[in-house]
PDB file of C-alpha atoms in Angstrom:
ATOM      1  CA  MET A   1     -11.736 -31.005   0.420  1.00 48.00           C
ATOM      2  CA  PHE A   2     -12.859 -28.934   3.389  1.00 51.00           C
ATOM      3  CA  GLU A   3     -10.841 -31.135   5.752  1.00 61.00           C
ATOM      4  CA  ASP A   4      -7.726 -30.449   3.667  1.00 61.00           C
ATOM      5  CA  LEU A   5      -8.352 -26.709   3.874  1.00 64.00           C
ATOM      6  CA  LYS A   6      -9.158 -26.683   7.590  1.00 71.00           C
ATOM      7  CA  PRO A   7      -5.513 -26.498   8.843  1.00 74.00           C
ATOM      8  CA  HIS A   8      -4.829 -23.609   6.439  1.00 72.00           C
ATOM      9  CA  LEU A   9      -7.954 -21.775   7.555  1.00 80.00           C
ATOM     10  CA  GLU A  10      -6.984 -22.246  11.196  1.00 85.00           C
ATOM     11  CA  GLU A  11      -3.508 -20.904  10.457  1.00 85.00           C
ATOM     12  CA  LEU A  12      -4.995 -17.936   8.593  1.00 86.00           C
ATOM     13  CA  ARG A  13      -7.329 -17.247  11.520  1.00 89.00           C
ATOM     14  CA  LYS A  14      -4.376 -17.309  13.922  1.00 91.00           C
ATOM     15  CA  ARG A  15      -2.360 -14.848  11.820  1.00 91.00           C
ATOM     16  CA  LEU A  16      -5.345 -12.529  11.401  1.00 93.00           C
ATOM     17  CA  LEU A  17      -6.049 -12.509  15.136  1.00 95.00           C
ATOM     18  CA  ILE A  18      -2.440 -11.548  15.867  1.00 94.00           C
ATOM     19  CA  CYS A  19      -2.605  -8.716  13.319  1.00 94.00           C
ATOM     20  CA  ILE A  20      -5.908  -7.495  14.779  1.00 95.00           C
ATOM     21  CA  ALA A  21      -4.529  -7.618  18.341  1.00 96.00           C
ATOM     22  CA  VAL A  22      -1.502  -5.548  17.329  1.00 96.00           C
ATOM     23  CA  LEU A  23      -3.721  -3.095  15.461  1.00 95.00           C
ATOM     24  CA  VAL A  24      -6.021  -2.685  18.463  1.00 96.00           C
ATOM     25  CA  GLY A  25      -3.067  -2.082  20.789  1.00 96.00           C
ATOM     26  CA  ALA A  26      -1.501   0.426  18.404  1.00 96.00           C
ATOM     27  CA  PHE A  27      -4.872   2.132  17.926  1.00 96.00           C
ATOM     28  CA  ALA A  28      -5.335   2.556  21.686  1.00 95.00           C
ATOM     29  CA  LEU A  29      -1.908   4.171  21.883  1.00 95.00           C
ATOM     30  CA  CYS A  30      -2.404   6.433  18.864  1.00 96.00           C
ATOM     31  CA  PHE A  31      -5.857   7.575  19.984  1.00 96.00           C
ATOM     32  CA  ASN A  32      -4.236   9.345  22.949  1.00 95.00           C
ATOM     33  CA  PHE A  33      -2.234  11.458  20.495  1.00 94.00           C
ATOM     34  CA  TRP A  34      -4.750  11.800  17.675  1.00 95.00           C
ATOM     35  CA  ASP A  35      -4.612  15.606  17.705  1.00 94.00           C
ATOM     36  CA  HIS A  36      -0.844  15.593  17.112  1.00 95.00           C
ATOM     37  CA  ILE A  37      -1.259  13.066  14.304  1.00 95.00           C
ATOM     38  CA  PHE A  38      -4.022  15.166  12.779  1.00 95.00           C
ATOM     39  CA  ALA A  39      -1.805  18.261  12.916  1.00 94.00           C
ATOM     40  CA  TRP A  40       0.819  16.370  10.921  1.00 93.00           C
ATOM     41  CA  ILE A  41      -1.781  15.177   8.405  1.00 93.00           C
ATOM     42  CA  ARG A  42      -3.207  18.613   7.747  1.00 91.00           C
ATOM     43  CA  ALA A  43       0.201  20.331   7.543  1.00 90.00           C
ATOM     44  CA  SER A  44       0.142  20.087   3.729  1.00 84.00           C
ATOM     45  CA  TYR A  45      -3.040  22.168   3.498  1.00 86.00           C
ATOM     46  CA  ALA A  46      -3.115  25.798   4.547  1.00 82.00           C
ATOM     47  CA  GLY A  47      -6.857  26.193   4.083  1.00 82.00           C
ATOM     48  CA  LYS A  48      -9.594  25.933   6.680  1.00 86.00           C
ATOM     49  CA  LEU A  49     -11.200  22.627   7.615  1.00 90.00           C
ATOM     50  CA  ILE A  50     -14.751  22.646   8.909  1.00 90.00           C
ATOM     51  CA  GLN A  51     -16.988  20.359  10.973  1.00 91.00           C
ATOM     52  CA  ILE A  52     -20.346  19.585   9.359  1.00 90.00           C
ATOM     53  CA  SER A  53     -21.785  17.015  11.774  1.00 88.00           C
ATOM     54  CA  PRO A  54     -21.824  16.544  15.572  1.00 89.00           C
ATOM     55  CA  ILE A  55     -19.821  13.309  15.386  1.00 92.00           C
ATOM     56  CA  GLU A  56     -17.234  14.523  12.878  1.00 92.00           C
ATOM     57  CA  GLY A  57     -14.668  15.276  15.569  1.00 91.00           C
ATOM     58  CA  ILE A  58     -14.696  11.740  16.964  1.00 94.00           C
ATOM     59  CA  MET A  59     -14.723  10.267  13.450  1.00 94.00           C
ATOM     60  CA  VAL A  60     -11.606  12.255  12.569  1.00 95.00           C
ATOM     61  CA  ALA A  61      -9.902  11.036  15.746  1.00 96.00           C
ATOM     62  CA  ILE A  62     -10.790   7.423  14.887  1.00 96.00           C
ATOM     63  CA  LYS A  63      -9.626   7.723  11.269  1.00 95.00           C
ATOM     64  CA  VAL A  64      -6.252   9.297  12.030  1.00 96.00           C
ATOM     65  CA  SER A  65      -5.639   6.859  14.897  1.00 96.00           C
ATOM     66  CA  PHE A  66      -6.421   3.893  12.662  1.00 95.00           C
ATOM     67  CA  LEU A  67      -4.116   5.167   9.905  1.00 94.00           C
ATOM     68  CA  ALA A  68      -1.255   5.648  12.354  1.00 95.00           C
ATOM     69  CA  SER A  69      -1.846   2.250  13.976  1.00 95.00           C
ATOM     70  CA  LEU A  70      -1.840   0.566  10.567  1.00 93.00           C
ATOM     71  CA  VAL A  71       1.539   2.114   9.727  1.00 91.00           C
ATOM     72  CA  ILE A  72       2.942   1.060  13.105  1.00 93.00           C
ATOM     73  CA  ALA A  73       1.642  -2.492  12.668  1.00 93.00           C
ATOM     74  CA  THR A  74       3.016  -2.875   9.123  1.00 92.00           C
ATOM     75  CA  PRO A  75       6.122  -4.920  10.118  1.00 92.00           C
ATOM     76  CA  VAL A  76       3.964  -7.304  12.168  1.00 92.00           C
ATOM     77  CA  ILE A  77       1.477  -7.680   9.308  1.00 91.00           C
ATOM     78  CA  PHE A  78       4.258  -8.572   6.868  1.00 90.00           C
ATOM     79  CA  TRP A  79       5.763 -10.985   9.385  1.00 90.00           C
ATOM     80  CA  GLN A  80       2.435 -12.754   9.900  1.00 91.00           C
ATOM     81  CA  LEU A  81       1.899 -12.893   6.142  1.00 87.00           C
ATOM     82  CA  TRP A  82       5.295 -14.541   5.780  1.00 84.00           C
ATOM     83  CA  LEU A  83       4.574 -17.053   8.532  1.00 85.00           C
ATOM     84  CA  PHE A  84       1.354 -17.991   6.738  1.00 84.00           C
ATOM     85  CA  ILE A  85       2.952 -18.631   3.331  1.00 80.00           C
ATOM     86  CA  SER A  86       6.336 -19.986   4.489  1.00 78.00           C
ATOM     87  CA  PRO A  87       5.195 -23.595   5.192  1.00 76.00           C
ATOM     88  CA  GLY A  88       4.715 -24.032   1.443  1.00 70.00           C
ATOM     89  CA  LEU A  89       8.254 -22.908   0.617  1.00 68.00           C
ATOM     90  CA  TYR A  90      11.535 -24.774   0.356  1.00 68.00           C
ATOM     91  CA  LYS A  91      14.130 -24.448   3.095  1.00 72.00           C
ATOM     92  CA  HIS A  92      16.365 -22.057   1.138  1.00 69.00           C
ATOM     93  CA  GLU A  93      13.335 -19.901   0.265  1.00 67.00           C
ATOM     94  CA  LYS A  94      12.391 -19.561   3.934  1.00 70.00           C
ATOM     95  CA  LYS A  95      15.649 -17.655   4.503  1.00 75.00           C
ATOM     96  CA  MET A  96      14.014 -14.676   2.767  1.00 77.00           C
ATOM     97  CA  ALA A  97      11.819 -13.990   5.821  1.00 77.00           C
ATOM     98  CA  LEU A  98      13.769 -11.034   7.208  1.00 79.00           C
ATOM     99  CA  PRO A  99      14.441  -9.441   3.786  1.00 83.00           C
ATOM    100  CA  PHE A 100      10.745  -9.826   2.950  1.00 81.00           C
ATOM    101  CA  VAL A 101       9.623  -8.115   6.158  1.00 85.00           C
ATOM    102  CA  PHE A 102      12.322  -5.426   5.966  1.00 88.00           C
ATOM    103  CA  PHE A 103      11.890  -4.475   2.320  1.00 88.00           C
ATOM    104  CA  GLY A 104       8.112  -4.877   2.449  1.00 89.00           C
ATOM    105  CA  THR A 105       7.927  -2.413   5.342  1.00 91.00           C
ATOM    106  CA  THR A 106      10.522  -0.107   3.783  1.00 92.00           C
ATOM    107  CA  MET A 107       8.730   0.101   0.435  1.00 92.00           C
ATOM    108  CA  PHE A 108       5.403   0.742   2.171  1.00 93.00           C
ATOM    109  CA  VAL A 109       6.959   3.631   4.100  1.00 93.00           C
ATOM    110  CA  ILE A 110       8.650   4.994   0.958  1.00 93.00           C
ATOM    111  CA  GLY A 111       5.339   4.879  -0.909  1.00 92.00           C
ATOM    112  CA  ALA A 112       3.532   6.624   1.957  1.00 93.00           C
ATOM    113  CA  CYS A 113       6.251   9.297   2.186  1.00 93.00           C
ATOM    114  CA  PHE A 114       6.152   9.827  -1.582  1.00 92.00           C
ATOM    115  CA  ALA A 115       2.405  10.373  -1.333  1.00 91.00           C
ATOM    116  CA  TYR A 116       2.735  12.704   1.672  1.00 93.00           C
ATOM    117  CA  TYR A 117       5.606  14.897   0.486  1.00 93.00           C
ATOM    118  CA  VAL A 118       5.146  14.865  -3.306  1.00 90.00           C
ATOM    119  CA  VAL A 119       1.682  13.820  -4.465  1.00 88.00           C
ATOM    120  CA  PHE A 120      -0.723  14.951  -1.751  1.00 89.00           C
ATOM    121  CA  PRO A 121       0.381  18.630  -1.485  1.00 89.00           C
ATOM    122  CA  PHE A 122       0.116  18.987  -5.271  1.00 86.00           C
ATOM    123  CA  VAL A 123      -3.234  17.206  -5.564  1.00 85.00           C
ATOM    124  CA  ILE A 124      -4.930  18.904  -2.599  1.00 86.00           C
ATOM    125  CA  HIS A 125      -3.759  22.339  -3.758  1.00 84.00           C
ATOM    126  CA  TYR A 126      -5.026  21.680  -7.282  1.00 81.00           C
ATOM    127  CA  LEU A 127      -8.402  20.347  -6.176  1.00 79.00           C
ATOM    128  CA  ALA A 128      -8.993  22.965  -3.456  1.00 80.00           C
ATOM    129  CA  ASN A 129      -8.291  25.806  -5.891  1.00 80.00           C
ATOM    130  CA  PHE A 130     -10.156  24.358  -8.860  1.00 75.00           C
ATOM    131  CA  GLY A 131     -13.114  26.615  -9.550  1.00 69.00           C
ATOM    132  CA  SER A 132     -12.052  29.090  -6.848  1.00 69.00           C
ATOM    133  CA  ALA A 133     -13.319  31.949  -9.005  1.00 70.00           C
ATOM    134  CA  VAL A 134     -16.813  30.448  -8.876  1.00 77.00           C
ATOM    135  CA  PHE A 135     -17.102  29.032  -5.348  1.00 78.00           C
ATOM    136  CA  GLU A 136     -15.225  28.889  -2.055  1.00 78.00           C
ATOM    137  CA  ALA A 137     -13.720  25.610  -0.887  1.00 75.00           C
ATOM    138  CA  ASN A 138     -15.059  24.477   2.492  1.00 82.00           C
ATOM    139  CA  ILE A 139     -13.557  21.045   3.104  1.00 87.00           C
ATOM    140  CA  SER A 140     -14.809  19.014   6.028  1.00 92.00           C
ATOM    141  CA  ALA A 141     -12.173  17.572   8.321  1.00 93.00           C
ATOM    142  CA  SER A 142     -13.533  14.038   7.915  1.00 93.00           C
ATOM    143  CA  SER A 143     -13.516  14.091   4.106  1.00 91.00           C
ATOM    144  CA  TYR A 144     -10.009  15.575   4.155  1.00 93.00           C
ATOM    145  CA  VAL A 145      -8.705  12.728   6.334  1.00 94.00           C
ATOM    146  CA  SER A 146     -10.478  10.128   4.178  1.00 92.00           C
ATOM    147  CA  PHE A 147      -8.913  11.628   1.042  1.00 89.00           C
ATOM    148  CA  PHE A 148      -5.494  11.671   2.699  1.00 92.00           C
ATOM    149  CA  THR A 149      -5.813   8.087   3.957  1.00 92.00           C
ATOM    150  CA  ARG A 150      -6.744   6.665   0.550  1.00 88.00           C
ATOM    151  CA  LEU A 151      -3.728   8.295  -1.066  1.00 88.00           C
ATOM    152  CA  ILE A 152      -1.277   7.273   1.652  1.00 91.00           C
ATOM    153  CA  LEU A 153      -2.435   3.663   1.841  1.00 90.00           C
ATOM    154  CA  GLY A 154      -2.832   3.432  -1.930  1.00 87.00           C
ATOM    155  CA  PHE A 155       0.747   4.505  -2.589  1.00 90.00           C
ATOM    156  CA  GLY A 156       2.040   2.408   0.296  1.00 91.00           C
ATOM    157  CA  VAL A 157       0.471  -0.735  -1.193  1.00 89.00           C
ATOM    158  CA  ALA A 158       1.430   0.193  -4.763  1.00 87.00           C
ATOM    159  CA  PHE A 159       5.108   0.498  -3.836  1.00 91.00           C
ATOM    160  CA  GLU A 160       5.090  -3.180  -2.815  1.00 91.00           C
ATOM    161  CA  LEU A 161       5.254  -4.153  -6.490  1.00 90.00           C
ATOM    162  CA  PRO A 162       9.080  -4.539  -6.631  1.00 91.00           C
ATOM    163  CA  VAL A 163       9.040  -6.621  -3.437  1.00 90.00           C
ATOM    164  CA  LEU A 164       6.352  -8.869  -4.901  1.00 89.00           C
ATOM    165  CA  ALA A 165       8.328  -9.186  -8.139  1.00 89.00           C
ATOM    166  CA  PHE A 166      11.485 -10.130  -6.230  1.00 89.00           C
ATOM    167  CA  PHE A 167       9.664 -12.785  -4.221  1.00 86.00           C
ATOM    168  CA  LEU A 168       7.894 -14.318  -7.230  1.00 85.00           C
ATOM    169  CA  ALA A 169      11.110 -14.320  -9.256  1.00 86.00           C
ATOM    170  CA  LYS A 170      13.035 -15.857  -6.371  1.00 82.00           C
ATOM    171  CA  VAL A 171      10.651 -18.811  -6.164  1.00 77.00           C
ATOM    172  CA  GLY A 172      10.739 -19.198  -9.948  1.00 79.00           C
ATOM    173  CA  LEU A 173       7.175 -18.140 -10.747  1.00 82.00           C
ATOM    174  CA  ILE A 174       8.132 -15.233 -13.031  1.00 85.00           C
ATOM    175  CA  THR A 175      11.053 -14.043 -15.144  1.00 86.00           C
ATOM    176  CA  ASP A 176      11.845 -10.714 -16.744  1.00 86.00           C
ATOM    177  CA  ALA A 177      10.388 -12.108 -19.997  1.00 89.00           C
ATOM    178  CA  THR A 178       7.105 -12.792 -18.189  1.00 87.00           C
ATOM    179  CA  LEU A 179       6.790  -9.182 -17.083  1.00 88.00           C
ATOM    180  CA  LYS A 180       7.868  -7.829 -20.474  1.00 89.00           C
ATOM    181  CA  GLY A 181       5.288 -10.004 -22.229  1.00 87.00           C
ATOM    182  CA  TYR A 182       2.462  -8.622 -20.087  1.00 87.00           C
ATOM    183  CA  PHE A 183       3.628  -4.995 -20.140  1.00 89.00           C
ATOM    184  CA  LYS A 184       0.829  -3.646 -22.359  1.00 88.00           C
ATOM    185  CA  TYR A 185      -1.779  -5.413 -20.227  1.00 90.00           C
ATOM    186  CA  ALA A 186      -0.073  -4.153 -17.083  1.00 89.00           C
ATOM    187  CA  ILE A 187      -0.507  -0.549 -18.254  1.00 90.00           C
ATOM    188  CA  VAL A 188      -4.269  -1.017 -18.514  1.00 90.00           C
ATOM    189  CA  ILE A 189      -4.454  -2.793 -15.151  1.00 89.00           C
ATOM    190  CA  ILE A 190      -2.328  -0.084 -13.500  1.00 87.00           C
ATOM    191  CA  PHE A 191      -4.725   2.661 -14.595  1.00 88.00           C
ATOM    192  CA  ILE A 192      -7.698   0.578 -13.421  1.00 87.00           C
ATOM    193  CA  ILE A 193      -6.051   0.032 -10.019  1.00 82.00           C
ATOM    194  CA  ALA A 194      -5.192   3.729  -9.790  1.00 82.00           C
ATOM    195  CA  ALA A 195      -8.846   4.595 -10.491  1.00 81.00           C
ATOM    196  CA  ILE A 196     -10.017   2.186  -7.752  1.00 79.00           C
ATOM    197  CA  ILE A 197      -7.486   3.086  -5.046  1.00 73.00           C
ATOM    198  CA  THR A 198      -7.262   6.849  -5.445  1.00 71.00           C
ATOM    199  CA  PRO A 199     -10.056   9.390  -4.916  1.00 66.00           C
ATOM    200  CA  PRO A 200     -12.277   9.902  -7.993  1.00 69.00           C
ATOM    201  CA  ASP A 201     -10.247  12.598  -9.728  1.00 70.00           C
ATOM    202  CA  VAL A 202      -8.052  12.295 -12.802  1.00 78.00           C
ATOM    203  CA  MET A 203      -5.094  14.101 -11.229  1.00 76.00           C
ATOM    204  CA  SER A 204      -4.770  11.613  -8.353  1.00 74.00           C
ATOM    205  CA  GLN A 205      -5.104   8.687 -10.744  1.00 81.00           C
ATOM    206  CA  ILE A 206      -2.358   9.971 -13.044  1.00 85.00           C
ATOM    207  CA  CYS A 207      -0.102  10.731 -10.062  1.00 81.00           C
ATOM    208  CA  MET A 208      -0.435   7.088  -8.975  1.00 82.00           C
ATOM    209  CA  ALA A 209      -0.349   5.448 -12.406  1.00 88.00           C
ATOM    210  CA  LEU A 210       2.914   7.064 -13.540  1.00 89.00           C
ATOM    211  CA  PRO A 211       4.995   5.910 -10.516  1.00 88.00           C
ATOM    212  CA  LEU A 212       3.386   2.466 -10.806  1.00 88.00           C
ATOM    213  CA  ILE A 213       4.537   2.182 -14.409  1.00 91.00           C
ATOM    214  CA  GLY A 214       8.034   3.130 -13.249  1.00 92.00           C
ATOM    215  CA  LEU A 215       7.841   0.501 -10.487  1.00 91.00           C
ATOM    216  CA  TYR A 216       6.759  -2.085 -13.050  1.00 92.00           C
ATOM    217  CA  GLY A 217       9.867  -1.249 -15.068  1.00 92.00           C
ATOM    218  CA  LEU A 218      11.949  -1.612 -11.906  1.00 92.00           C
ATOM    219  CA  SER A 219      10.285  -4.973 -11.275  1.00 92.00           C
ATOM    220  CA  ILE A 220      11.417  -6.156 -14.715  1.00 92.00           C
ATOM    221  CA  LEU A 221      15.012  -5.272 -13.824  1.00 92.00           C
ATOM    222  CA  ILE A 222      14.685  -7.027 -10.464  1.00 90.00           C
ATOM    223  CA  ALA A 223      13.275 -10.166 -12.107  1.00 89.00           C
ATOM    224  CA  LYS A 224      16.108 -10.096 -14.660  1.00 89.00           C
ATOM    225  CA  TRP A 225      18.623  -9.939 -11.830  1.00 89.00           C
ATOM    226  CA  VAL A 226      16.991 -12.628  -9.668  1.00 85.00           C
ATOM    227  CA  ASN A 227      15.582 -15.033 -12.272  1.00 80.00           C
ATOM    228  CA  PRO A 228      16.580 -14.071 -15.841  1.00 83.00           C
ATOM    229  CA  ALA A 229      14.711 -15.728 -18.676  1.00 73.00           C
ATOM    230  CA  SER A 230      16.440 -18.236 -20.910  1.00 67.00           C
ATOM    231  CA  LYS A 231      16.970 -17.380 -24.573  1.00 56.00           C
ATOM    232  CA  GLU A 232      14.016 -19.574 -25.542  1.00 52.00           C
ATOM    233  CA  ASP A 233      11.734 -17.810 -23.047  1.00 53.00           C
ATOM    234  CA  SER A 234      12.940 -14.409 -24.236  1.00 50.00           C
ATOM    235  CA  TYR A 235      12.213 -15.394 -27.825  1.00 46.00           C
ATOM    236  CA  ASP A 236       8.705 -16.600 -26.945  1.00 53.00           C
ATOM    237  CA  ALA A 237       7.973 -13.358 -25.073  1.00 50.00           C
TER     238      ALA A 237
END
């Protein structure tokens, strides 16, 4: 069994090494401009950020550089993911390579932008001002960046749901009836995922869960367009 898996593991190792090399190169570039990236990250918060440890400055630089490098490397990561799974696809399915990379990257960016422009300003304002009559908010720069990163990456990954639905429907693994049949379970799973991905506050979790439910509904429409269920399947669902 191990011998059968060995070629796949070697291929996976190759794809991972390429992704890591691109990430390292992008990180080296972004680290030279970390202060500009940090200025963009903290633009949504008008309050003061403090340093509470001697190494916090360098940790902030590393965190913001890694986040920026991950966004830059997103198209390469999707391309390497496609190259890893494509050998198991039929010839006509392999033609989806460019759409997969394009829409995968686009939806990640849309999710990140939604988090940056809509969710994060609301959530950080709410949390920073909660209990302001009792205590003063002194947020460390490192914790602020960590909070920001989890939201941005969480929404970026969450917005891949329609792309995943399109791909699975295209290869015949799901139909719209499949997604409709699991809707009530999907709601529970969505709130669990939102609790895991987002920072541990109810507001962030709700702000992620609601768009995810909408994206699940969009995925049903996409599956119906790409691979609609037969009448028998619809009846069983």
